C-alpha atoms as a PDB file:
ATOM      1  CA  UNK A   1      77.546-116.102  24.359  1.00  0.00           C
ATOM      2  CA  UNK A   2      81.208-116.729  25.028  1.00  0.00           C
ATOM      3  CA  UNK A   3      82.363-116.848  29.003  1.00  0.00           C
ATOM      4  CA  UNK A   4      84.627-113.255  29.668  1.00  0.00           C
ATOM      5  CA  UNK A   5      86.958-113.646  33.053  1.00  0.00           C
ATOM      6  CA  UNK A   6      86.247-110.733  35.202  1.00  0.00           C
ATOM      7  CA  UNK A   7      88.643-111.688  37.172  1.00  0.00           C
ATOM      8  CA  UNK A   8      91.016-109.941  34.735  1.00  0.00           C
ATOM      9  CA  UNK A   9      91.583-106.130  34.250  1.00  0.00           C
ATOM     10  CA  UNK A  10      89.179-104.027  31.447  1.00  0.00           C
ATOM     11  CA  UNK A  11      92.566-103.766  29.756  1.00  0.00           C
ATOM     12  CA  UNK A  12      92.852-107.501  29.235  1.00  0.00           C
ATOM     13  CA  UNK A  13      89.348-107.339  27.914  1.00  0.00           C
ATOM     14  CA  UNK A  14      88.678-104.172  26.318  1.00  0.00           C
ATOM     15  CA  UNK A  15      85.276-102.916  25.776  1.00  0.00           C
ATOM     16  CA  UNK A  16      84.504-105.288  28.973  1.00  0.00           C
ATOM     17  CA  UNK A  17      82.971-103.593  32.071  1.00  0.00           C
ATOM     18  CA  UNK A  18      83.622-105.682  35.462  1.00  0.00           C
ATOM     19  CA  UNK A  19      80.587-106.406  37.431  1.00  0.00           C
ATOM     20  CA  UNK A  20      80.218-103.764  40.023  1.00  0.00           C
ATOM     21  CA  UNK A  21      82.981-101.613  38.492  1.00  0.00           C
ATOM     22  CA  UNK A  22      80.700 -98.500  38.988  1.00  0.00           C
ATOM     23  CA  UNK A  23      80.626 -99.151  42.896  1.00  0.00           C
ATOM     24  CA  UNK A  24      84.365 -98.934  43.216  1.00  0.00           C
ATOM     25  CA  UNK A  25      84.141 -95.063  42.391  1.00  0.00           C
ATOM     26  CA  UNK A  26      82.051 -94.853  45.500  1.00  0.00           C
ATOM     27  CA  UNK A  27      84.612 -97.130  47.542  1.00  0.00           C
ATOM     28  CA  UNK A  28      87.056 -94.760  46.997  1.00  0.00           C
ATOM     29  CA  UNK A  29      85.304 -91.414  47.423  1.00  0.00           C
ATOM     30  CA  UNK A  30      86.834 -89.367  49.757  1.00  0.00           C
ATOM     31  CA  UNK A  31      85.463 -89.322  53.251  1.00  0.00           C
ATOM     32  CA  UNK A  32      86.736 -87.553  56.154  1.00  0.00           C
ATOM     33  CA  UNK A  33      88.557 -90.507  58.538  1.00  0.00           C
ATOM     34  CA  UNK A  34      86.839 -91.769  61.064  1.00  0.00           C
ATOM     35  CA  UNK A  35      88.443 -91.041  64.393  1.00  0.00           C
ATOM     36  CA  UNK A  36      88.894 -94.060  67.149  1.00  0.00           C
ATOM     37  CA  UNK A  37      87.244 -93.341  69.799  1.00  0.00           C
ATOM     38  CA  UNK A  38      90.619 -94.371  71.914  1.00  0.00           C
ATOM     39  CA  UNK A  39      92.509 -91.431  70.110  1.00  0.00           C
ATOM     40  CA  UNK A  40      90.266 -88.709  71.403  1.00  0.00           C
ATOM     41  CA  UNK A  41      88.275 -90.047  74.625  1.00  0.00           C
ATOM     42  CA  UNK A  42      85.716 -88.133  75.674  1.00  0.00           C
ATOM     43  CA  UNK A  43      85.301 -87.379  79.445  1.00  0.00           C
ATOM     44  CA  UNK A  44      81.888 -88.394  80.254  1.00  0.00           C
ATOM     45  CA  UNK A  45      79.865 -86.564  82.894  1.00  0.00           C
ATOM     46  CA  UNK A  46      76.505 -85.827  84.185  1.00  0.00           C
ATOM     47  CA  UNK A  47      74.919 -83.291  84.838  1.00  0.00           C
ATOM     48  CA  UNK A  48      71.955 -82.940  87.824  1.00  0.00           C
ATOM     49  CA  UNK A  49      69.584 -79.921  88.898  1.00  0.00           C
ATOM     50  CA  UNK A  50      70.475 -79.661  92.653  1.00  0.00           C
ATOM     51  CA  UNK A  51      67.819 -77.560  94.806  1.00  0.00           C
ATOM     52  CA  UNK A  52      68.096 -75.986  97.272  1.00  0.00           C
ATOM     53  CA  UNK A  53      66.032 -75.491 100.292  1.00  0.00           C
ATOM     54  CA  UNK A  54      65.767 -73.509 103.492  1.00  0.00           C
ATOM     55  CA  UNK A  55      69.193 -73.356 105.483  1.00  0.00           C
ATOM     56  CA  UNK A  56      70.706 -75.243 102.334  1.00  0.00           C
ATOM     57  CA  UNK A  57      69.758 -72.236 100.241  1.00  0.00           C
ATOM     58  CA  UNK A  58      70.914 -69.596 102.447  1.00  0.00           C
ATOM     59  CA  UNK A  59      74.172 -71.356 102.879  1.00  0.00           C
ATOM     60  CA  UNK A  60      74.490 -71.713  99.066  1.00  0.00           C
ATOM     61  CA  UNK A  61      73.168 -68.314  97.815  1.00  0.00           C
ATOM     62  CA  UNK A  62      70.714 -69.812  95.364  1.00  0.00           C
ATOM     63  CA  UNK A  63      67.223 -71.629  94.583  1.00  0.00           C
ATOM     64  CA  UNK A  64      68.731 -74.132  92.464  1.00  0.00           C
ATOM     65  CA  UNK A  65      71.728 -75.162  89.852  1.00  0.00           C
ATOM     66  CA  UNK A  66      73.386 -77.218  87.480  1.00  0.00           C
ATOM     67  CA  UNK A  67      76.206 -79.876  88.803  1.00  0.00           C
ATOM     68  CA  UNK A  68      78.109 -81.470  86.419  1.00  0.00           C
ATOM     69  CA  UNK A  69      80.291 -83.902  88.077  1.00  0.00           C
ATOM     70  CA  UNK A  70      82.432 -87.026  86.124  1.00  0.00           C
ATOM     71  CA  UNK A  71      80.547 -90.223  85.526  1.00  0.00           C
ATOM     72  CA  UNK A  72      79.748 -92.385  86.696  1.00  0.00           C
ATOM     73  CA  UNK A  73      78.262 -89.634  89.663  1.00  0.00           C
ATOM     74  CA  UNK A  74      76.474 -90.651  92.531  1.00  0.00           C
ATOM     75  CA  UNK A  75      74.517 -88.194  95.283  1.00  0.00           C
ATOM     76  CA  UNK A  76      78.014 -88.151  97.509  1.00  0.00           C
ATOM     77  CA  UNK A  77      79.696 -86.955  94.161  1.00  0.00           C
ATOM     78  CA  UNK A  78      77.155 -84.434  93.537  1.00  0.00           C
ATOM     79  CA  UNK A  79      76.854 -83.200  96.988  1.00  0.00           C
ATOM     80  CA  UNK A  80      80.961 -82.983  97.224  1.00  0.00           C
ATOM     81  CA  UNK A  81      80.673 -80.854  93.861  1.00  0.00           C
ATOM     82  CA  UNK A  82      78.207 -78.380  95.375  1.00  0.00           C
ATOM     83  CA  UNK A  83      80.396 -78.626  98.685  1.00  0.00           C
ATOM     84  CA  UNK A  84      83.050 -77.401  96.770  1.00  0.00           C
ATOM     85  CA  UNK A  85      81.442 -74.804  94.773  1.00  0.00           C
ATOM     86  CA  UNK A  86      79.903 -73.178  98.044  1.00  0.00           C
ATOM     87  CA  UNK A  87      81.908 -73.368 100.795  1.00  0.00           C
ATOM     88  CA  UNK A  88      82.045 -74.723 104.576  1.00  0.00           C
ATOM     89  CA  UNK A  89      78.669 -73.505 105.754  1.00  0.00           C
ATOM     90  CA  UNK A  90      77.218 -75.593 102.847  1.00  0.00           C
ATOM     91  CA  UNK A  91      79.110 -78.308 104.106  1.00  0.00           C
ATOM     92  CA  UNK A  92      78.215 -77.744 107.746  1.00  0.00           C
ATOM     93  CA  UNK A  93      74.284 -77.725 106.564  1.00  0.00           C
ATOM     94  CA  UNK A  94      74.428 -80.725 104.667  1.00  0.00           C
ATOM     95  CA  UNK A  95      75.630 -83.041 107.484  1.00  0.00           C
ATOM     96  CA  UNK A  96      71.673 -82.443 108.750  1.00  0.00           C
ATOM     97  CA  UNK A  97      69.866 -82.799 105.723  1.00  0.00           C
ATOM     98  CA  UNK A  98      67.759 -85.013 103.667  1.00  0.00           C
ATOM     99  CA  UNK A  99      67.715 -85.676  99.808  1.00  0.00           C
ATOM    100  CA  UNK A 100      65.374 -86.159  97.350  1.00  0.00           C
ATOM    101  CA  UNK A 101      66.396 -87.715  94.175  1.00  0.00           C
ATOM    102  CA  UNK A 102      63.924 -87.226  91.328  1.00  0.00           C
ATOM    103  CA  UNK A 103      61.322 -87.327  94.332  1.00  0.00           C
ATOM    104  CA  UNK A 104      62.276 -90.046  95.767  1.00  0.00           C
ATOM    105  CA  UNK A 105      64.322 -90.116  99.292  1.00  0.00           C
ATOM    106  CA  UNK A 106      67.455 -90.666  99.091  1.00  0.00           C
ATOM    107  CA  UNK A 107      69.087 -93.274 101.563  1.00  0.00           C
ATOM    108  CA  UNK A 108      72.034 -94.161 100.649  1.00  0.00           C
ATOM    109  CA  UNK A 109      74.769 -91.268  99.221  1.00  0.00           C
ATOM    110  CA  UNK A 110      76.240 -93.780  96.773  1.00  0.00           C
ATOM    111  CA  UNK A 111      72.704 -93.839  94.896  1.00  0.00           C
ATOM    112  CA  UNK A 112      73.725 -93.402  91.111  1.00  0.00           C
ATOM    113  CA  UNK A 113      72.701 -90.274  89.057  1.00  0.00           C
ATOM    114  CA  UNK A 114      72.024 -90.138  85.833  1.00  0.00           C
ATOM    115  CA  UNK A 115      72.292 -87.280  83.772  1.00  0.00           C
ATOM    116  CA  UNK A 116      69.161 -84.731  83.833  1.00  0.00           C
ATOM    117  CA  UNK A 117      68.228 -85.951  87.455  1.00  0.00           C
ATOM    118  CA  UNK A 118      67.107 -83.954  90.481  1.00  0.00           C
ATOM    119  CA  UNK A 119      68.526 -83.475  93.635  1.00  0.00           C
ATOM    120  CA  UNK A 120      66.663 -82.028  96.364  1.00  0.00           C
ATOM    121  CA  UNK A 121      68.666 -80.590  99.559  1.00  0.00           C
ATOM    122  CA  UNK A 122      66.194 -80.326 101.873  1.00  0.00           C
ATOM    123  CA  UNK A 123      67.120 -79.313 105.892  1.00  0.00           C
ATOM    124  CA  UNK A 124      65.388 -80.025 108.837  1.00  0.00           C
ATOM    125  CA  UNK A 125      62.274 -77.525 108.814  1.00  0.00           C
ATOM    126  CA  UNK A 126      61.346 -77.178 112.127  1.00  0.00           C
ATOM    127  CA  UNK A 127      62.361 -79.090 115.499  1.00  0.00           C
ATOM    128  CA  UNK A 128      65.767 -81.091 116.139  1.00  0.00           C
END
């Protein structure tokens, strides 16, 4: 059998079929372009279930909501979000609370948040 350079076109070598030549059909199907993700950036955010509790609910008119605040969010981030949403006597009631995140208390306001957590607002029950 007699050596046939692929390397040249089928019309150099007619009745010749390249190696492969059936894959370049697919190569150069049509697809939609991909998009760089620098081109249209997303804003990332996060979204937590704040609850609220006692004084913190009366200040804020409900039992609980969703926060969505940019990422990378943090309690303090969350908390100014609901500030924000709710007014000064949420603000005012929040200087004397506690937090629960996902259960857990919460001692430092820079904690991170991740999206789908919990945060509990929970004001002093009884005493001072």
């Amino acid at each position: 059998m007699a050596a046939v350079d692929v390397s040249t076109s089928a019309a150099e070598n007619p009745g010749i079929t390249p190696p492969n030549a059936h894959r370049a059909s697919a190569r150069t199907a049509s697809y939609p372009a991909e998009t760089p993700a620098a081109a249209s950036p997303a804003t990332a955010t996060t979204t937590v279930t704040v609850r609220y509790f006692a004084a913190a609910r009366a200040a804020s008119g409900i039992d609980e909501e969703p926060v969505t605040v940019p990422a990378p969010a943090t309690v303090d981030t969350v908390l100014r979000a609901a500030t924000s949403a709710h007014g000064a006597e949420l603000e005012r009631v929040l200087t004397r609370c506690s937090y629960l995140h996902n259960e857990v208390a919460v001692h430092d306001r820079g904690e991170a948040m991740a999206d789908g957590d919990q945060l509990d607002i929970l004001p002093p029950f009884a005493g001072g």
